[in-house]
């Protein structure tokens, strides 16, 4: 692996208590609709499942409205007109297509790489907590070169529940503490585009930032902050 030395030293210094820099912020990002616009690739994978059952394709915007609660829920909603279905089998068909086509049209939103790097350079602990299956999430974050900045990337299947249940958050917190995070809940942020992200933040008592550029819906949830562009996170947190 090639080490970028200026970045490496920035990390060591900023994450080392020896140098007296406070290591006190944990920022947890949702994935779909927050870091990446994954709509088209998810949509194609869903339609591949529908056609495998002999069903007509759904328009993308309809499918996008079903994303957010993880793969099982996505399959249940996307096959609501197929009475005879085995959801486990449908999930397998979805996975089989999607793992081979994870990053065809998927793109990071503007400012994501640069902002993640800036937050990491400050010594903050960064993590991804998604309802998307964890192995798929990690493949995409790796593809975009984000893994080096993340203490962990957790998704569906890594813990037994999905957001807004708090289990995934507590696992991220455990990893962060193990790596030296010494802050409190008021120094912890959930950044997402979906009501499950905002509900999770409320459930565990951390700050929330709602990404208006994403494709999720906030429903009746009230985030602490809203952003139009990803890089606005810097002015809120730094
Ligand atoms: O795949 C989903 O259902 C949603 O994934 P997300 O939590 O990263 O938005």
Tab-separated table of C-alpha atoms and ligand atoms in Angstrom:
chain	number	residue	atom	x	y	z
A	1	UNK	CA	0.000	0.000	0.000
A	2	UNK	CA	1.283	3.463	-0.859
A	3	UNK	CA	1.374	5.796	2.121
A	4	UNK	CA	0.731	9.451	1.543
A	5	UNK	CA	3.249	10.802	4.083
A	6	UNK	CA	1.847	14.296	4.692
A	7	UNK	CA	-1.545	12.700	5.371
A	8	UNK	CA	0.007	9.949	7.460
A	9	UNK	CA	1.788	12.402	9.763
A	10	UNK	CA	-1.274	14.620	9.997
A	11	UNK	CA	-3.188	11.576	11.170
A	12	UNK	CA	-0.577	10.422	13.682
A	13	UNK	CA	-0.196	13.863	15.204
A	14	UNK	CA	-3.865	14.715	15.271
A	15	UNK	CA	-4.831	11.329	16.747
A	16	UNK	CA	-2.098	11.229	19.359
A	17	UNK	CA	-2.915	12.382	22.886
A	18	UNK	CA	0.847	12.900	23.392
A	19	UNK	CA	0.612	16.012	21.283
A	20	UNK	CA	-2.267	17.345	23.297
A	21	UNK	CA	-4.790	17.604	20.457
A	22	UNK	CA	-8.274	16.855	21.702
A	23	UNK	CA	-9.636	13.728	20.098
A	24	UNK	CA	-13.227	14.354	20.834
A	25	UNK	CA	-15.502	14.123	17.835
A	26	UNK	CA	-17.165	11.121	16.290
A	27	UNK	CA	-19.007	11.604	13.006
A	28	UNK	CA	-21.131	8.770	11.678
A	29	UNK	CA	-22.306	8.869	8.081
A	30	UNK	CA	-25.198	7.119	6.476
A	31	UNK	CA	-24.223	5.780	3.054
A	32	UNK	CA	-26.952	5.720	0.366
A	33	UNK	CA	-28.133	9.267	-0.328
A	34	UNK	CA	-25.545	10.780	2.023
A	35	UNK	CA	-22.088	9.842	0.763
A	36	UNK	CA	-23.129	8.369	-2.549
A	37	UNK	CA	-25.854	8.639	-5.126
A	38	UNK	CA	-26.565	4.945	-5.536
A	39	UNK	CA	-30.058	5.253	-6.997
A	40	UNK	CA	-29.523	3.960	-10.506
A	41	UNK	CA	-27.485	0.902	-9.535
A	42	UNK	CA	-29.930	-0.068	-6.777
A	43	UNK	CA	-32.825	0.507	-9.173
A	44	UNK	CA	-31.347	-1.780	-11.806
A	45	UNK	CA	-30.716	-4.494	-9.222
A	46	UNK	CA	-34.325	-4.277	-8.029
A	47	UNK	CA	-35.618	-4.469	-11.576
A	48	UNK	CA	-33.427	-7.489	-12.255
A	49	UNK	CA	-35.251	-9.229	-9.393
A	50	UNK	CA	-38.649	-8.110	-10.694
A	51	UNK	CA	-37.968	-9.407	-14.194
A	52	UNK	CA	-36.655	-12.684	-12.739
A	53	UNK	CA	-40.167	-13.140	-11.275
A	54	UNK	CA	-41.733	-12.207	-14.608
A	55	UNK	CA	-42.872	-8.821	-13.277
A	56	UNK	CA	-42.610	-5.535	-15.207
A	57	UNK	CA	-39.843	-3.115	-14.260
A	58	UNK	CA	-40.666	-0.299	-11.848
A	59	UNK	CA	-39.683	3.303	-12.607
A	60	UNK	CA	-36.576	4.413	-10.718
A	61	UNK	CA	-38.312	7.034	-8.603
A	62	UNK	CA	-40.726	4.437	-7.286
A	63	UNK	CA	-37.867	2.132	-6.279
A	64	UNK	CA	-35.934	4.989	-4.687
A	65	UNK	CA	-38.879	5.555	-2.363
A	66	UNK	CA	-38.422	1.982	-1.095
A	67	UNK	CA	-34.741	2.414	-0.135
A	68	UNK	CA	-33.737	3.101	3.446
A	69	UNK	CA	-34.790	0.192	5.599
A	70	UNK	CA	-32.285	-2.347	4.330
A	71	UNK	CA	-32.341	-5.144	1.761
A	72	UNK	CA	-35.159	-7.252	3.218
A	73	UNK	CA	-37.510	-4.307	3.407
A	74	UNK	CA	-36.477	-3.214	-0.079
A	75	UNK	CA	-37.401	-6.641	-1.446
A	76	UNK	CA	-40.713	-6.730	0.434
A	77	UNK	CA	-41.720	-3.337	-0.932
A	78	UNK	CA	-40.394	-3.926	-4.436
A	79	UNK	CA	-42.280	-7.223	-4.771
A	80	UNK	CA	-45.534	-6.137	-3.138
A	81	UNK	CA	-47.381	-7.205	-6.293
A	82	UNK	CA	-45.876	-10.700	-6.188
A	83	UNK	CA	-47.909	-12.685	-3.658
A	84	UNK	CA	-45.909	-15.907	-4.091
A	85	UNK	CA	-42.435	-14.971	-3.003
A	86	UNK	CA	-39.735	-16.134	-0.682
A	87	UNK	CA	-38.026	-12.989	0.626
A	88	UNK	CA	-34.773	-14.797	1.361
A	89	UNK	CA	-34.672	-16.019	-2.217
A	90	UNK	CA	-35.511	-12.504	-3.477
A	91	UNK	CA	-32.667	-11.073	-1.355
A	92	UNK	CA	-30.309	-13.634	-2.883
A	93	UNK	CA	-31.374	-12.667	-6.405
A	94	UNK	CA	-30.893	-8.982	-5.539
A	95	UNK	CA	-27.432	-9.613	-4.083
A	96	UNK	CA	-26.356	-11.767	-6.981
A	97	UNK	CA	-27.043	-8.949	-9.441
A	98	UNK	CA	-26.003	-6.022	-7.267
A	99	UNK	CA	-22.578	-7.306	-6.132
A	100	UNK	CA	-21.592	-7.583	-9.783
A	101	UNK	CA	-22.855	-4.063	-10.562
A	102	UNK	CA	-22.172	-2.060	-7.418
A	103	UNK	CA	-20.472	0.907	-9.032
A	104	UNK	CA	-21.758	1.405	-12.541
A	105	UNK	CA	-23.482	4.775	-12.170
A	106	UNK	CA	-22.865	5.213	-8.444
A	107	UNK	CA	-21.038	8.451	-7.626
A	108	UNK	CA	-19.935	10.195	-4.452
A	109	UNK	CA	-21.752	13.472	-3.927
A	110	UNK	CA	-19.800	16.655	-4.566
A	111	UNK	CA	-17.400	17.503	-1.784
A	112	UNK	CA	-17.501	14.106	-0.059
A	113	UNK	CA	-13.849	13.077	-0.537
A	114	UNK	CA	-12.493	16.504	0.281
A	115	UNK	CA	-14.726	16.962	3.358
A	116	UNK	CA	-14.039	13.479	4.735
A	117	UNK	CA	-10.330	14.128	4.369
A	118	UNK	CA	-10.607	17.523	6.079
A	119	UNK	CA	-12.544	16.069	9.028
A	120	UNK	CA	-10.100	13.179	9.336
A	121	UNK	CA	-7.138	15.559	9.257
A	122	UNK	CA	-8.638	17.285	12.303
A	123	UNK	CA	-8.321	14.023	14.204
A	124	UNK	CA	-12.025	13.256	14.265
A	125	UNK	CA	-13.219	9.678	14.223
A	126	UNK	CA	-15.286	8.932	11.128
A	127	UNK	CA	-17.489	5.925	10.492
A	128	UNK	CA	-20.215	4.705	8.160
A	129	UNK	CA	-23.402	3.163	9.510
A	130	UNK	CA	-25.713	2.016	6.742
A	131	UNK	CA	-28.740	-0.212	6.355
A	132	UNK	CA	-27.259	-1.437	3.088
A	133	UNK	CA	-25.596	-4.845	3.504
A	134	UNK	CA	-22.243	-4.192	5.177
A	135	UNK	CA	-20.076	-6.105	2.697
A	136	UNK	CA	-21.528	-4.132	-0.237
A	137	UNK	CA	-21.019	-0.882	1.600
A	138	UNK	CA	-17.388	-1.669	2.345
A	139	UNK	CA	-16.750	-2.582	-1.283
A	140	UNK	CA	-18.098	0.776	-2.443
A	141	UNK	CA	-16.255	2.819	0.194
A	142	UNK	CA	-13.080	0.944	-0.766
A	143	UNK	CA	-13.706	1.629	-4.460
A	144	UNK	CA	-13.872	5.362	-3.734
A	145	UNK	CA	-10.790	5.283	-1.480
A	146	UNK	CA	-12.678	6.198	1.683
A	147	UNK	CA	-11.770	3.241	3.908
A	148	UNK	CA	-8.443	4.729	4.976
A	149	UNK	CA	-10.343	7.581	6.667
A	150	UNK	CA	-12.984	5.438	8.373
A	151	UNK	CA	-12.583	3.640	11.697
A	152	UNK	CA	-15.323	1.232	10.612
A	153	UNK	CA	-18.049	0.737	8.011
A	154	UNK	CA	-21.044	-1.136	9.329
A	155	UNK	CA	-24.132	-2.133	7.434
A	156	UNK	CA	-27.019	-4.557	7.369
A	157	UNK	CA	-26.035	-8.009	8.567
A	158	UNK	CA	-23.145	-6.772	10.718
A	159	UNK	CA	-25.434	-6.387	13.734
A	160	UNK	CA	-28.814	-8.005	14.159
A	161	UNK	CA	-30.947	-4.886	13.715
A	162	UNK	CA	-31.006	-1.927	11.305
A	163	UNK	CA	-31.353	1.824	11.910
A	164	UNK	CA	-33.171	3.366	13.709
A	165	UNK	CA	-32.496	0.602	16.224
A	166	UNK	CA	-29.429	1.669	18.222
A	167	UNK	CA	-27.356	-1.528	18.030
A	168	UNK	CA	-25.235	-0.432	15.057
A	169	UNK	CA	-24.539	2.909	16.702
A	170	UNK	CA	-23.306	1.234	19.889
A	171	UNK	CA	-21.035	-1.013	17.861
A	172	UNK	CA	-19.552	2.037	16.094
A	173	UNK	CA	-19.123	3.713	19.485
A	174	UNK	CA	-17.376	0.622	20.848
A	175	UNK	CA	-14.900	0.645	17.946
A	176	UNK	CA	-14.347	4.393	18.341
A	177	UNK	CA	-13.629	4.058	22.060
A	178	UNK	CA	-11.235	1.204	21.337
A	179	UNK	CA	-9.399	3.508	18.922
A	180	UNK	CA	-9.222	6.307	21.492
A	181	UNK	CA	-12.420	8.328	21.105
A	182	UNK	CA	-12.917	9.986	24.450
A	183	UNK	CA	-15.815	12.305	23.689
A	184	UNK	CA	-19.397	12.288	24.799
A	185	UNK	CA	-22.703	12.111	22.964
A	186	UNK	CA	-22.731	15.878	22.445
A	187	UNK	CA	-19.512	15.411	20.434
A	188	UNK	CA	-21.093	12.738	18.279
A	189	UNK	CA	-22.974	13.313	15.031
A	190	UNK	CA	-25.178	11.294	12.739
A	191	UNK	CA	-25.230	12.597	9.179
A	192	UNK	CA	-27.955	11.191	6.940
A	193	UNK	CA	-30.701	11.733	4.408
A	194	UNK	CA	-33.330	9.456	5.889
A	195	UNK	CA	-35.724	9.539	8.800
A	196	UNK	CA	-34.116	6.343	10.141
A	197	UNK	CA	-30.853	8.292	10.589
A	198	UNK	CA	-32.607	11.129	12.379
A	199	UNK	CA	-34.627	8.742	14.532
A	200	UNK	CA	-31.463	6.887	15.485
A	201	UNK	CA	-29.780	10.159	16.512
A	202	UNK	CA	-32.819	11.003	18.632
A	203	UNK	CA	-32.964	7.509	20.147
A	204	UNK	CA	-29.352	7.589	21.339
A	205	UNK	CA	-29.119	11.324	22.111
A	206	UNK	CA	-26.561	12.501	19.549
A	207	UNK	CA	-26.559	15.437	17.101
A	208	UNK	CA	-28.160	15.018	13.691
A	209	UNK	CA	-27.457	16.588	10.319
A	210	UNK	CA	-29.980	16.064	7.539
A	211	UNK	CA	-28.681	15.968	3.953
A	212	UNK	CA	-31.253	17.645	1.743
A	213	UNK	CA	-29.384	16.643	-1.415
A	214	UNK	CA	-30.022	12.939	-0.743
A	215	UNK	CA	-32.977	10.852	-1.862
A	216	UNK	CA	-34.377	9.865	1.514
A	217	UNK	CA	-37.200	11.514	3.370
A	218	UNK	CA	-37.108	13.076	6.812
A	219	UNK	CA	-40.851	12.530	7.419
A	220	UNK	CA	-41.809	14.426	10.553
A	221	UNK	CA	-38.326	14.302	12.094
A	222	UNK	CA	-36.574	17.509	13.128
A	223	UNK	CA	-32.804	17.378	12.633
A	224	UNK	CA	-30.433	19.670	14.523
A	225	UNK	CA	-29.019	20.898	11.198
A	226	UNK	CA	-29.845	20.630	7.524
A	227	UNK	CA	-27.353	20.928	4.689
A	228	UNK	CA	-27.764	21.564	0.985
A	229	UNK	CA	-24.207	20.494	0.132
A	230	UNK	CA	-21.960	17.944	1.802
A	231	UNK	CA	-19.094	20.349	2.524
A	232	UNK	CA	-21.350	22.438	4.804
A	233	UNK	CA	-20.650	19.779	7.441
A	234	UNK	CA	-17.278	21.440	8.007
A	235	UNK	CA	-18.754	24.719	9.159
A	236	UNK	CA	-21.112	22.897	11.519
A	237	UNK	CA	-18.645	20.507	13.131
A	238	UNK	CA	-15.134	21.950	12.909
B	1	LIG	O1	-29.884	0.271	1.628
B	1	LIG	C1	-30.693	0.885	2.364
B	1	LIG	O2	-31.821	0.478	2.619
B	1	LIG	C2	-30.292	2.184	2.948
B	1	LIG	O3	-28.937	2.341	3.129
B	1	LIG	P1	-28.450	3.616	3.964
B	1	LIG	O4	-28.763	3.327	5.409
B	1	LIG	O5	-26.995	3.722	3.680
B	1	LIG	O6	-29.215	4.812	3.442
